[in-house]
CSV table of C-alpha atoms and ligand atoms in Angstrom, one decimal:
chain,number,residue,atom,x,y,z
N,7,MET,CA,-110.8,75.0,-0.6
N,8,CYS,CA,-111.1,71.4,0.6
N,9,THR,CA,-113.1,72.5,3.6
N,10,ALA,CA,-115.4,74.6,1.4
N,11,VAL,CA,-116.0,71.8,-1.0
N,12,GLY,CA,-116.4,69.3,1.8
N,13,PHE,CA,-119.2,71.3,3.5
N,14,ALA,CA,-120.8,72.1,0.1
N,15,SER,CA,-120.7,68.4,-0.9
N,16,LYS,CA,-122.9,67.6,2.2
N,17,GLY,CA,-125.5,70.2,1.4
N,18,TYR,CA,-124.3,73.2,3.4
N,19,ASN,CA,-124.4,76.6,1.7
N,20,VAL,CA,-120.9,77.8,1.4
N,21,ILE,CA,-119.8,81.2,0.4
N,22,ALA,CA,-116.1,81.7,-0.1
N,23,SER,CA,-114.3,85.1,-0.3
N,24,THR,CA,-110.9,85.8,-1.7
N,25,HIS,CA,-109.1,88.8,-3.0
N,26,ASP,CA,-107.7,86.7,-5.9
N,27,ALA,CA,-110.0,87.3,-8.8
N,28,GLU,CA,-108.3,84.7,-11.0
N,29,LYS,CA,-108.8,82.1,-8.3
N,30,ALA,CA,-112.4,83.0,-7.7
N,31,ALA,CA,-113.1,82.8,-11.5
N,32,LYS,CA,-111.6,79.3,-11.7
N,33,ILE,CA,-113.5,78.1,-8.6
N,34,ASN,CA,-116.8,79.5,-10.0
N,35,GLN,CA,-116.2,77.5,-13.1
N,36,GLY,CA,-115.6,74.4,-11.0
N,37,ILE,CA,-111.9,74.3,-11.7
N,38,PRO,CA,-109.6,73.8,-8.7
N,39,PRO,CA,-107.0,76.6,-8.6
N,40,PHE,CA,-104.2,74.0,-7.7
N,41,HIS,CA,-103.6,70.3,-8.3
N,42,GLU,CA,-105.3,68.2,-5.7
N,43,PRO,CA,-106.7,64.7,-6.3
N,44,ASN,CA,-110.4,64.1,-5.9
N,45,LEU,CA,-111.3,67.7,-5.7
N,46,GLN,CA,-112.3,68.5,-9.3
N,47,ASN,CA,-115.5,66.4,-9.5
N,48,LEU,CA,-117.0,67.6,-6.3
N,49,LEU,CA,-116.0,71.2,-6.8
N,50,GLU,CA,-117.7,71.1,-10.2
N,51,LYS,CA,-120.8,69.4,-8.8
N,52,THR,CA,-121.2,71.7,-5.8
N,53,VAL,CA,-120.7,74.9,-7.9
N,54,GLN,CA,-123.2,73.6,-10.5
N,55,ASN,CA,-125.7,72.8,-7.7
N,56,GLY,CA,-125.3,76.2,-6.2
N,57,TYR,CA,-124.0,75.0,-2.8
N,58,LEU,CA,-120.6,76.8,-3.3
N,59,LYS,CA,-119.8,80.1,-4.8
N,60,CYS,CA,-116.7,82.2,-4.5
N,61,LEU,CA,-116.8,86.0,-4.2
N,62,ILE,CA,-114.0,88.5,-4.8
N,63,ASP,CA,-113.2,90.6,-1.7
N,64,GLN,CA,-116.7,90.4,-0.3
N,65,THR,CA,-116.1,89.2,3.2
N,66,GLU,CA,-119.0,91.3,4.4
N,67,LYS,CA,-121.5,89.6,2.2
N,68,ALA,CA,-120.1,86.2,3.1
N,69,VAL,CA,-120.4,86.9,6.8
N,70,LEU,CA,-123.8,88.4,6.6
N,71,GLU,CA,-125.3,85.5,4.7
N,72,THR,CA,-123.8,82.7,6.8
N,73,ASP,CA,-123.7,81.5,10.4
N,74,LEU,CA,-120.1,80.7,10.8
N,75,THR,CA,-116.8,81.7,9.1
N,76,PHE,CA,-113.7,79.7,8.7
N,77,ASN,CA,-110.7,82.0,8.3
N,78,ALA,CA,-108.1,80.3,6.3
N,79,VAL,CA,-105.8,83.0,5.1
N,80,GLY,CA,-102.1,82.5,4.7
N,81,THR,CA,-99.6,83.1,7.5
N,82,PRO,CA,-96.2,83.2,5.6
N,83,SER,CA,-92.8,83.4,7.2
N,84,ARG,CA,-90.9,86.6,7.8
N,85,PRO,CA,-87.2,86.7,7.1
N,86,ASP,CA,-86.4,85.8,10.7
N,87,GLY,CA,-88.7,82.8,10.6
N,88,SER,CA,-91.5,84.3,12.7
N,89,ILE,CA,-95.0,84.4,11.1
N,90,ASP,CA,-96.3,87.3,9.2
N,91,LEU,CA,-99.9,88.0,10.5
N,92,GLN,CA,-100.8,90.8,8.1
N,93,PHE,CA,-103.4,88.7,6.3
N,94,ILE,CA,-105.0,87.6,9.6
N,95,GLU,CA,-105.2,91.3,10.6
N,96,THR,CA,-106.8,92.3,7.4
N,97,SER,CA,-109.3,89.5,7.3
N,98,SER,CA,-110.1,90.1,11.0
N,99,ARG,CA,-110.8,93.7,10.3
N,100,ASP,CA,-113.1,92.8,7.4
N,101,MET,CA,-115.0,90.2,9.5
N,102,GLY,CA,-115.3,92.7,12.4
N,103,LYS,CA,-116.8,95.3,10.1
N,104,ALA,CA,-119.3,92.7,8.8
N,105,LEU,CA,-120.2,91.6,12.4
N,106,HIS,CA,-121.0,95.2,13.1
N,107,LYS,CA,-123.8,95.0,10.6
N,108,LYS,CA,-125.0,91.6,11.7
N,109,SER,CA,-127.9,91.2,14.0
N,110,THR,CA,-127.7,87.4,14.5
N,111,TYR,CA,-125.1,85.3,16.3
N,112,HIS,CA,-122.0,84.4,14.2
N,113,VAL,CA,-118.9,82.3,15.0
N,114,VAL,CA,-115.5,83.2,13.7
N,115,VAL,CA,-113.2,80.2,13.4
N,116,ILE,CA,-109.5,80.7,12.9
N,117,LYS,CA,-108.2,77.8,10.8
N,118,SER,CA,-104.9,79.4,9.7
N,119,THR,CA,-101.8,78.2,11.5
N,120,VAL,CA,-101.0,80.9,14.0
N,121,VAL,CA,-98.7,81.0,17.1
N,122,PRO,CA,-100.2,80.7,20.6
N,123,GLY,CA,-101.9,84.0,21.7
N,124,THR,CA,-102.8,85.2,18.2
N,125,THR,CA,-106.6,84.5,18.3
N,126,GLN,CA,-107.0,85.8,21.8
N,127,ASP,CA,-104.6,88.8,21.7
N,128,LEU,CA,-104.8,89.9,18.0
N,129,VAL,CA,-108.0,88.6,16.4
N,130,LYS,CA,-110.4,89.1,19.3
N,131,PRO,CA,-109.5,92.8,19.9
N,132,ILE,CA,-109.7,93.6,16.2
N,133,LEU,CA,-113.1,91.9,15.9
N,134,GLU,CA,-114.4,93.7,18.9
N,135,LYS,CA,-113.0,97.1,17.8
N,136,GLU,CA,-114.4,96.9,14.3
N,137,SER,CA,-117.8,95.3,15.3
N,138,LYS,CA,-118.2,97.5,18.4
N,139,LYS,CA,-119.5,94.3,20.0
N,140,LYS,CA,-118.3,91.9,22.7
N,141,CYS,CA,-116.8,88.6,22.0
N,142,GLY,CA,-118.8,85.9,23.9
N,143,PRO,CA,-122.3,87.5,24.3
N,144,ASP,CA,-122.4,89.1,20.8
N,145,PHE,CA,-120.4,86.7,18.6
N,146,GLY,CA,-118.4,83.5,19.0
N,147,LEU,CA,-114.7,82.8,18.5
N,148,CYS,CA,-112.8,79.5,18.0
N,149,MET,CA,-109.4,78.3,16.8
N,150,SER,CA,-109.6,75.0,15.0
N,151,PRO,CA,-106.4,73.9,13.2
N,152,GLU,CA,-106.5,71.5,10.3
N,153,PHE,CA,-104.1,68.7,9.6
N,154,LEU,CA,-104.5,68.2,5.9
N,155,ARG,CA,-101.7,66.9,3.7
N,156,GLN,CA,-101.4,68.2,0.2
N,157,GLY,CA,-102.1,65.4,-2.3
N,158,SER,CA,-104.7,63.9,0.1
N,159,ALA,CA,-106.2,67.1,1.4
N,160,PHE,CA,-109.7,66.3,0.4
N,161,GLU,CA,-109.7,62.8,1.8
N,162,ASP,CA,-108.1,64.2,5.0
N,163,THR,CA,-111.0,66.8,5.2
N,164,MET,CA,-113.6,64.1,5.0
N,165,HIS,CA,-111.9,61.6,7.3
N,166,THR,CA,-109.7,63.4,9.9
N,167,ASP,CA,-108.0,61.6,12.8
N,168,ARG,CA,-109.1,64.2,15.3
N,169,ILE,CA,-110.9,67.5,15.7
N,170,VAL,CA,-109.3,70.2,17.8
N,171,ILE,CA,-111.6,73.1,19.0
N,172,GLY,CA,-110.0,75.9,20.9
N,173,GLU,CA,-112.9,78.0,22.3
N,174,TYR,CA,-113.2,81.5,23.6
N,175,ASP,CA,-116.3,80.4,25.5
N,176,LYS,CA,-118.6,77.4,25.8
N,177,LYS,CA,-121.2,78.7,23.4
N,178,SER,CA,-118.6,79.2,20.6
N,179,GLY,CA,-117.2,75.7,21.2
N,180,ASP,CA,-120.7,74.1,21.3
N,181,THR,CA,-121.7,75.8,18.0
N,182,LEU,CA,-118.5,74.5,16.2
N,183,GLU,CA,-118.7,71.0,17.7
N,184,ASN,CA,-122.3,70.7,16.7
N,185,LEU,CA,-121.4,71.7,13.1
N,186,TYR,CA,-118.6,69.1,13.0
N,187,LYS,CA,-120.9,66.4,14.6
N,188,ASP,CA,-123.4,67.1,11.9
N,189,PHE,CA,-120.8,67.1,9.2
N,190,TYR,CA,-119.1,63.8,10.2
N,191,ALA,CA,-122.3,62.2,11.5
N,192,LYS,CA,-121.5,58.6,12.6
N,193,ASN,CA,-117.8,58.9,11.6
N,194,ALA,CA,-117.2,61.8,14.0
N,195,PRO,CA,-113.5,61.5,15.1
N,196,PRO,CA,-112.3,62.2,18.7
N,197,THR,CA,-112.8,65.8,19.6
N,198,ILE,CA,-110.5,67.8,21.8
N,199,ARG,CA,-112.0,71.0,23.3
N,200,THR,CA,-109.5,73.3,24.8
N,201,THR,CA,-108.3,76.9,25.1
N,202,LEU,CA,-107.5,79.0,22.0
N,203,SER,CA,-103.8,79.0,22.7
N,204,THR,CA,-103.6,75.2,23.3
N,205,ALA,CA,-105.3,74.6,20.0
N,206,GLU,CA,-102.8,76.9,18.3
N,207,LEU,CA,-99.9,75.1,19.9
N,208,ILE,CA,-101.3,71.6,19.0
N,209,LYS,CA,-100.8,72.4,15.3
N,210,TYR,CA,-97.2,73.5,15.8
N,211,ALA,CA,-96.4,70.6,18.1
N,212,SER,CA,-97.8,68.1,15.6
N,213,ASN,CA,-96.0,69.4,12.6
N,214,SER,CA,-92.8,69.8,14.5
N,215,LEU,CA,-92.8,66.2,15.7
N,216,LEU,CA,-93.5,64.9,12.2
N,217,ALA,CA,-90.6,67.0,10.9
N,218,THR,CA,-88.5,65.7,13.8
N,219,LYS,CA,-89.3,62.1,12.8
N,220,ILE,CA,-88.2,62.8,9.2
N,221,SER,CA,-84.9,64.4,10.2
N,222,PHE,CA,-84.3,61.6,12.7
N,223,ILE,CA,-84.7,58.9,10.1
N,224,ASN,CA,-82.6,60.9,7.7
N,225,THR,CA,-79.9,60.9,10.3
N,226,ILE,CA,-80.2,57.1,10.7
N,227,ALA,CA,-80.0,56.9,6.9
N,228,ASN,CA,-76.8,58.9,6.9
N,229,ILE,CA,-75.3,56.4,9.4
N,230,CYS,CA,-76.5,53.4,7.3
N,231,GLU,CA,-74.6,54.7,4.3
N,232,LYS,CA,-71.4,54.3,6.2
N,233,ILE,CA,-72.2,50.7,7.2
N,234,PRO,CA,-71.7,48.1,4.5
N,235,GLY,CA,-75.0,46.1,4.0
N,236,ALA,CA,-77.1,48.4,6.2
N,237,ASP,CA,-80.4,49.6,4.9
N,238,VAL,CA,-82.5,52.4,6.5
N,239,LYS,CA,-85.7,51.0,5.0
N,240,THR,CA,-85.3,47.8,7.0
N,241,VAL,CA,-84.4,49.8,10.1
N,242,ALA,CA,-87.5,52.0,9.7
N,243,THR,CA,-89.8,49.0,9.1
N,244,ALA,CA,-88.6,47.3,12.2
N,245,MET,CA,-88.8,50.5,14.3
N,246,GLY,CA,-92.3,51.2,13.0
N,247,LEU,CA,-93.6,47.9,14.2
N,248,ASP,CA,-93.1,49.2,17.8
N,249,LYS,CA,-96.5,50.6,18.6
N,250,ARG,CA,-94.8,53.4,20.6
N,251,ILE,CA,-93.0,54.6,17.5
N,252,GLY,CA,-95.4,53.8,14.6
N,253,PRO,CA,-94.5,53.2,10.9
N,254,LEU,CA,-95.5,56.6,9.5
N,255,PHE,CA,-93.2,59.5,8.6
N,256,LEU,CA,-90.1,57.3,8.8
N,257,ASN,CA,-89.4,57.4,5.1
N,258,ALA,CA,-85.8,58.6,4.7
N,259,GLY,CA,-85.2,60.8,1.7
N,260,LEU,CA,-83.9,64.2,0.6
N,261,GLY,CA,-85.7,66.1,3.4
N,262,TYR,CA,-89.0,67.6,4.0
N,263,GLY,CA,-90.4,70.6,2.0
N,264,GLY,CA,-93.9,72.1,1.4
N,265,SER,CA,-95.8,75.0,2.7
N,266,CYS,CA,-96.1,73.7,6.3
N,267,PHE,CA,-93.2,71.9,7.9
N,268,PRO,CA,-90.4,74.3,7.1
N,269,LYS,CA,-92.5,77.3,8.0
N,270,ASP,CA,-94.1,75.9,11.1
N,271,VAL,CA,-90.8,74.6,12.5
N,272,LYS,CA,-89.2,78.0,12.0
N,273,ALA,CA,-92.3,79.8,13.5
N,274,LEU,CA,-92.3,77.7,16.6
N,275,MET,CA,-88.6,78.3,17.0
N,276,ALA,CA,-88.9,82.0,16.6
N,277,TYR,CA,-91.9,82.1,19.0
N,278,SER,CA,-90.2,80.1,21.7
N,279,LYS,CA,-87.0,82.0,21.4
N,280,ASN,CA,-89.0,85.1,22.0
N,281,LEU,CA,-90.3,83.5,25.2
N,282,GLY,CA,-86.7,83.0,26.3
N,283,TYR,CA,-86.6,79.3,25.5
N,284,PRO,CA,-84.7,78.6,22.3
N,285,LEU,CA,-85.6,75.2,20.9
N,286,LYS,CA,-82.3,73.4,20.4
N,287,LEU,CA,-84.0,70.2,19.3
N,288,LEU,CA,-85.7,71.9,16.4
N,289,ASP,CA,-82.5,73.7,15.5
N,290,ALA,CA,-81.0,70.3,14.8
N,291,VAL,CA,-84.1,69.1,12.9
N,292,GLU,CA,-83.8,72.1,10.6
N,293,ASP,CA,-80.1,71.7,10.2
N,294,VAL,CA,-80.4,68.1,9.1
N,295,ASN,CA,-83.1,69.2,6.6
N,296,LYS,CA,-80.9,71.9,5.2
N,297,THR,CA,-78.0,69.6,4.4
N,298,GLN,CA,-80.0,66.5,3.4
N,299,PRO,CA,-80.8,67.5,-0.2
N,300,LEU,CA,-77.1,68.1,-0.8
N,301,LYS,CA,-76.6,64.4,-0.4
N,302,ALA,CA,-77.9,64.1,-4.0
N,303,ILE,CA,-75.0,66.4,-5.1
N,304,GLN,CA,-72.5,64.4,-3.0
N,305,PHE,CA,-73.6,61.1,-4.6
N,306,CYS,CA,-73.6,62.7,-8.0
N,307,LYS,CA,-70.0,63.9,-7.6
N,308,GLU,CA,-68.9,60.5,-6.2
N,309,GLN,CA,-70.2,58.9,-9.3
N,310,LEU,CA,-69.3,61.4,-12.0
N,311,GLY,CA,-66.4,63.5,-10.5
N,312,ASN,CA,-66.5,67.1,-11.8
N,313,LEU,CA,-70.1,68.0,-12.8
N,314,GLU,CA,-69.1,70.7,-15.3
N,315,GLY,CA,-71.0,70.0,-18.6
N,316,LYS,CA,-72.6,66.8,-17.3
N,317,ARG,CA,-76.2,66.1,-18.1
N,318,ILE,CA,-78.3,65.5,-15.1
N,319,ALA,CA,-81.9,64.2,-15.3
N,320,ILE,CA,-84.2,65.3,-12.5
N,321,LEU,CA,-87.2,63.1,-11.9
N,322,GLY,CA,-89.7,65.1,-9.8
N,323,LEU,CA,-90.0,68.8,-9.0
N,324,ALA,CA,-93.0,69.0,-6.6
N,325,PHE,CA,-92.2,68.8,-2.9
N,326,LYS,CA,-94.1,65.5,-2.7
N,327,ALA,CA,-96.2,63.4,-5.1
N,328,ASP,CA,-99.8,64.3,-6.1
N,329,THR,CA,-99.3,68.0,-5.9
N,330,ASP,CA,-97.9,70.8,-8.1
N,331,ASP,CA,-96.7,72.7,-5.1
N,332,MET,CA,-93.0,73.6,-5.1
N,333,ARG,CA,-92.8,75.7,-2.0
N,334,GLU,CA,-89.6,74.8,-0.1
N,335,ALA,CA,-89.3,71.8,-2.5
N,336,ARG,CA,-86.0,70.0,-1.8
N,337,VAL,CA,-85.3,70.0,-5.6
N,338,ILE,CA,-84.7,73.8,-5.5
N,339,PRO,CA,-81.4,73.7,-3.5
N,340,ILE,CA,-80.4,70.6,-5.5
N,341,ILE,CA,-80.9,72.1,-8.9
N,342,ASN,CA,-79.3,75.4,-7.8
N,343,GLN,CA,-76.2,73.6,-6.7
N,344,LEU,CA,-76.0,71.5,-9.9
N,345,LEU,CA,-76.2,74.7,-11.9
N,346,GLU,CA,-73.6,76.3,-9.7
N,347,GLU,CA,-71.3,73.3,-10.5
N,348,GLY,CA,-71.8,73.8,-14.3
N,349,ALA,CA,-74.1,70.8,-14.9
N,350,ASN,CA,-76.9,70.8,-17.6
N,351,VAL,CA,-80.2,70.0,-15.9
N,352,THR,CA,-83.2,68.5,-17.6
N,353,ALA,CA,-86.2,68.0,-15.4
N,354,TYR,CA,-89.6,66.3,-15.6
N,355,ASP,CA,-92.6,66.2,-13.3
N,356,PRO,CA,-96.1,65.0,-14.1
N,357,VAL,CA,-97.8,68.2,-13.0
N,358,ALA,CA,-95.3,70.7,-11.5
N,359,ILE,CA,-93.6,71.9,-14.7
N,360,PRO,CA,-95.6,75.1,-15.1
N,361,VAL,CA,-94.8,76.0,-11.5
N,362,ALA,CA,-91.1,75.0,-12.0
N,363,LYS,CA,-90.9,77.4,-15.0
N,364,THR,CA,-91.6,80.3,-12.6
N,365,VAL,CA,-88.8,79.1,-10.3
N,366,PHE,CA,-86.1,78.2,-12.8
N,367,GLN,CA,-87.2,80.0,-16.0
N,368,ASN,CA,-84.9,78.9,-18.8
N,369,LYS,CA,-82.0,77.9,-16.6
N,370,ILE,CA,-82.9,74.3,-17.0
N,371,GLN,CA,-84.6,72.2,-19.7
N,372,TYR,CA,-88.0,70.7,-19.2
N,373,ALA,CA,-88.8,67.2,-20.6
N,374,THR,CA,-92.1,66.0,-21.8
N,375,SER,CA,-91.9,62.6,-20.1
N,376,ALA,CA,-89.7,60.7,-17.7
N,377,ILE,CA,-88.3,58.7,-20.6
N,378,ASP,CA,-87.6,61.9,-22.5
N,379,CYS,CA,-85.9,63.3,-19.4
N,380,LEU,CA,-83.4,60.4,-19.3
N,381,LYS,CA,-82.1,60.7,-22.9
N,382,ASN,CA,-78.3,61.1,-22.9
N,383,ALA,CA,-78.1,61.8,-19.2
N,384,ASP,CA,-75.0,61.1,-17.3
N,385,CYS,CA,-76.9,60.7,-14.0
N,386,ALA,CA,-80.6,60.6,-13.0
N,387,ILE,CA,-81.8,61.8,-9.6
N,388,LEU,CA,-85.2,60.6,-8.3
N,389,ILE,CA,-86.5,63.4,-6.2
N,390,THR,CA,-90.3,63.0,-5.9
N,391,GLU,CA,-92.0,59.7,-5.3
N,392,TRP,CA,-94.6,59.9,-8.1
N,393,GLU,CA,-96.4,56.6,-9.0
N,394,GLU,CA,-95.3,57.1,-12.6
N,395,PHE,CA,-91.6,57.0,-11.6
N,396,LYS,CA,-92.1,53.8,-9.5
N,397,LYS,CA,-93.1,52.0,-12.7
N,398,LEU,CA,-89.7,52.8,-14.5
N,399,THR,CA,-87.6,49.6,-15.1
N,400,PRO,CA,-83.8,49.4,-15.1
N,401,GLU,CA,-84.0,49.2,-18.9
N,402,ASP,CA,-85.9,52.5,-19.1
N,403,PHE,CA,-82.7,54.0,-17.6
N,404,THR,CA,-80.0,51.9,-19.3
N,405,MET,CA,-81.4,52.2,-22.8
N,406,ARG,CA,-81.6,55.9,-22.8
N,407,MET,CA,-78.9,57.3,-20.6
N,408,LYS,CA,-75.3,58.1,-21.7
N,409,GLN,CA,-74.1,56.3,-18.6
N,410,PRO,CA,-76.7,54.6,-16.4
N,411,VAL,CA,-76.2,56.1,-12.9
N,412,LEU,CA,-79.3,56.4,-10.7
N,413,ILE,CA,-79.6,58.2,-7.4
N,414,ASP,CA,-82.7,57.2,-5.6
N,415,GLY,CA,-83.5,60.1,-3.3
N,416,ARG,CA,-86.8,58.7,-2.0
N,417,ARG,CA,-86.1,55.0,-1.8
N,418,ILE,CA,-88.7,53.9,-4.4
N,419,TYR,CA,-86.6,51.4,-6.3
N,420,ASP,CA,-85.5,47.9,-5.3
N,421,PRO,CA,-81.7,48.0,-4.8
N,422,LYS,CA,-81.4,44.2,-5.6
N,423,ILE,CA,-82.9,44.7,-9.0
N,424,PHE,CA,-81.5,48.1,-10.0
N,425,SER,CA,-77.9,47.6,-8.7
N,426,ARG,CA,-77.5,44.6,-10.9
N,427,LYS,CA,-78.2,46.6,-14.0
N,428,MET,CA,-76.6,50.0,-13.3
N,429,LYS,CA,-74.7,52.2,-10.9
N,430,PHE,CA,-77.3,52.5,-8.2
N,431,VAL,CA,-76.9,54.8,-5.2
N,432,ALA,CA,-79.7,55.4,-2.7
N,433,ILE,CA,-80.3,57.4,0.5
N,434,GLY,CA,-79.7,55.2,3.6
N,435,LEU,CA,-78.2,52.3,1.7
N,436,GLY,CA,-74.8,51.1,2.9
N,437,GLN,CA,-72.6,50.2,-0.1
G,18,LIG,C1,-98.0,68.5,6.4
G,18,LIG,C2,-98.7,67.7,7.5
G,18,LIG,O1,-98.6,66.3,7.3
G,18,LIG,C3,-100.2,68.1,7.7
G,18,LIG,O2,-100.8,67.4,8.8
G,18,LIG,C4,-100.3,69.6,7.9
G,18,LIG,O3,-101.6,70.0,7.9
G,18,LIG,C5,-99.6,70.3,6.7
G,18,LIG,O4,-98.2,69.9,6.6
G,18,LIG,P1,-97.9,68.3,3.8
G,18,LIG,O5,-96.9,69.4,3.9
G,18,LIG,O6,-99.0,68.5,2.8
G,18,LIG,O7,-98.6,68.1,5.2
G,18,LIG,O8,-97.2,66.9,3.4
G,18,LIG,P2,-96.5,65.7,4.2
G,18,LIG,O9,-97.1,64.5,3.6
G,18,LIG,O10,-96.6,65.9,5.6
G,18,LIG,O11,-95.0,65.8,3.7
G,18,LIG,C6,-94.2,66.9,4.0
G,18,LIG,C7,-92.8,66.7,3.5
G,18,LIG,O12,-92.2,65.7,4.3
G,18,LIG,C8,-92.7,66.2,2.0
G,18,LIG,O13,-91.6,66.9,1.4
G,18,LIG,C9,-92.4,64.8,2.1
G,18,LIG,O14,-91.7,64.3,1.0
G,18,LIG,C10,-91.6,64.7,3.4
G,18,LIG,N1,-91.7,63.4,4.1
G,18,LIG,C11,-92.9,62.9,4.6
G,18,LIG,C12,-90.5,62.6,4.2
G,18,LIG,O15,-89.4,63.0,3.8
G,18,LIG,N2,-90.6,61.4,4.8
G,18,LIG,C13,-91.8,60.9,5.4
G,18,LIG,O16,-91.8,59.8,5.9
G,18,LIG,C14,-92.9,61.7,5.2
């Protein structure tokens, strides 16, 4: 979606195709099908100006009327963690059939996250079989992963740190590089041109390292909690000043969620295990991430004892701020465990409540604001670092809660201020 709007906003003619009729209808009315800052205005404008339109299941038309296709279908996890390539297979078949009817050169670019070998060994043979043409002379093929973060996905599209182009042959790579050069003009980021498989691995390696950084700092946070006076925030700030380490992705919290890190770490592990090289390091990264959210329950019990019948206020449902996405959100195991222990849960999130209702139905209560959520609560757990929650003062909690106990799962509150006014417990803060 962000790539489509990005190109359309710069005057390219973009035709999108999806099988989801509801999504297509929204897009064609200029309404983003999910919450993403800065997308709405440009989507509206580009649709109105005719630079972007979305078709329902018309890959053929999209391919015939354009020069290059970005394939961005989902690659979900299978139960064993490996990736499910069924949507890649279907879309490759559709693109191949369209290429069969096409007389001019067209480049297919795989943008979906796929394990090394997928573009070469799965996509290319399907495209060749269906098109009855030869990859290289007849059509081009590239693999170009994206590194967008939800919540800033549009900004990340327009200003990326790097471009990775895995190419089947030089002509395919040149065509895609020229497109990116034209798109980014003077702000063109460093571009890495490489093989299809290396490009595929770059995405997994990047996401796995970021997940590793998070699990690492969470481990340090867990040590800090056992050391009176220690604070993981100070440790992370000091570590981050070392240029070799860098300050980003060292925010300790309740673990990572979302549609990428959990899925990609699992997929790389399954892929590598299959190669005969099980990734012990990522095993540990995953393990830390599994237990980290349960710290919230541990803190809760330390403060309240038995949770049966206790009112717990949950601030934040989305897996991170500025999105309504709850895929693999750390709040899910937390709420499930609270319910298991007999607690009454009331939750609030600025945008994710409609999504949360599909996850928890009526097992929990939904508040209309953060303040409303805190009413009569025995304990509040801050789960998502929304700006709105950062503005809450100690009085907002003390005046409304039955007993003011706050668990800061994302370290957004100043312990010096909050611990003076209430029972304040935070990830990575030695008591
Ligand atoms: C990630 C990658 O950053 C992006 O490059 C890739 O294309 C897709 O996956 P995204 O999942 O949207 O993006 O969000 P990100 O900001 O990376 O956060 C992922 C999770 O890690 C969130 O749950 C977030 O709360 C958590 N996180 C992030 C931390 O716990 N600490 C941090 O320091 C950073």
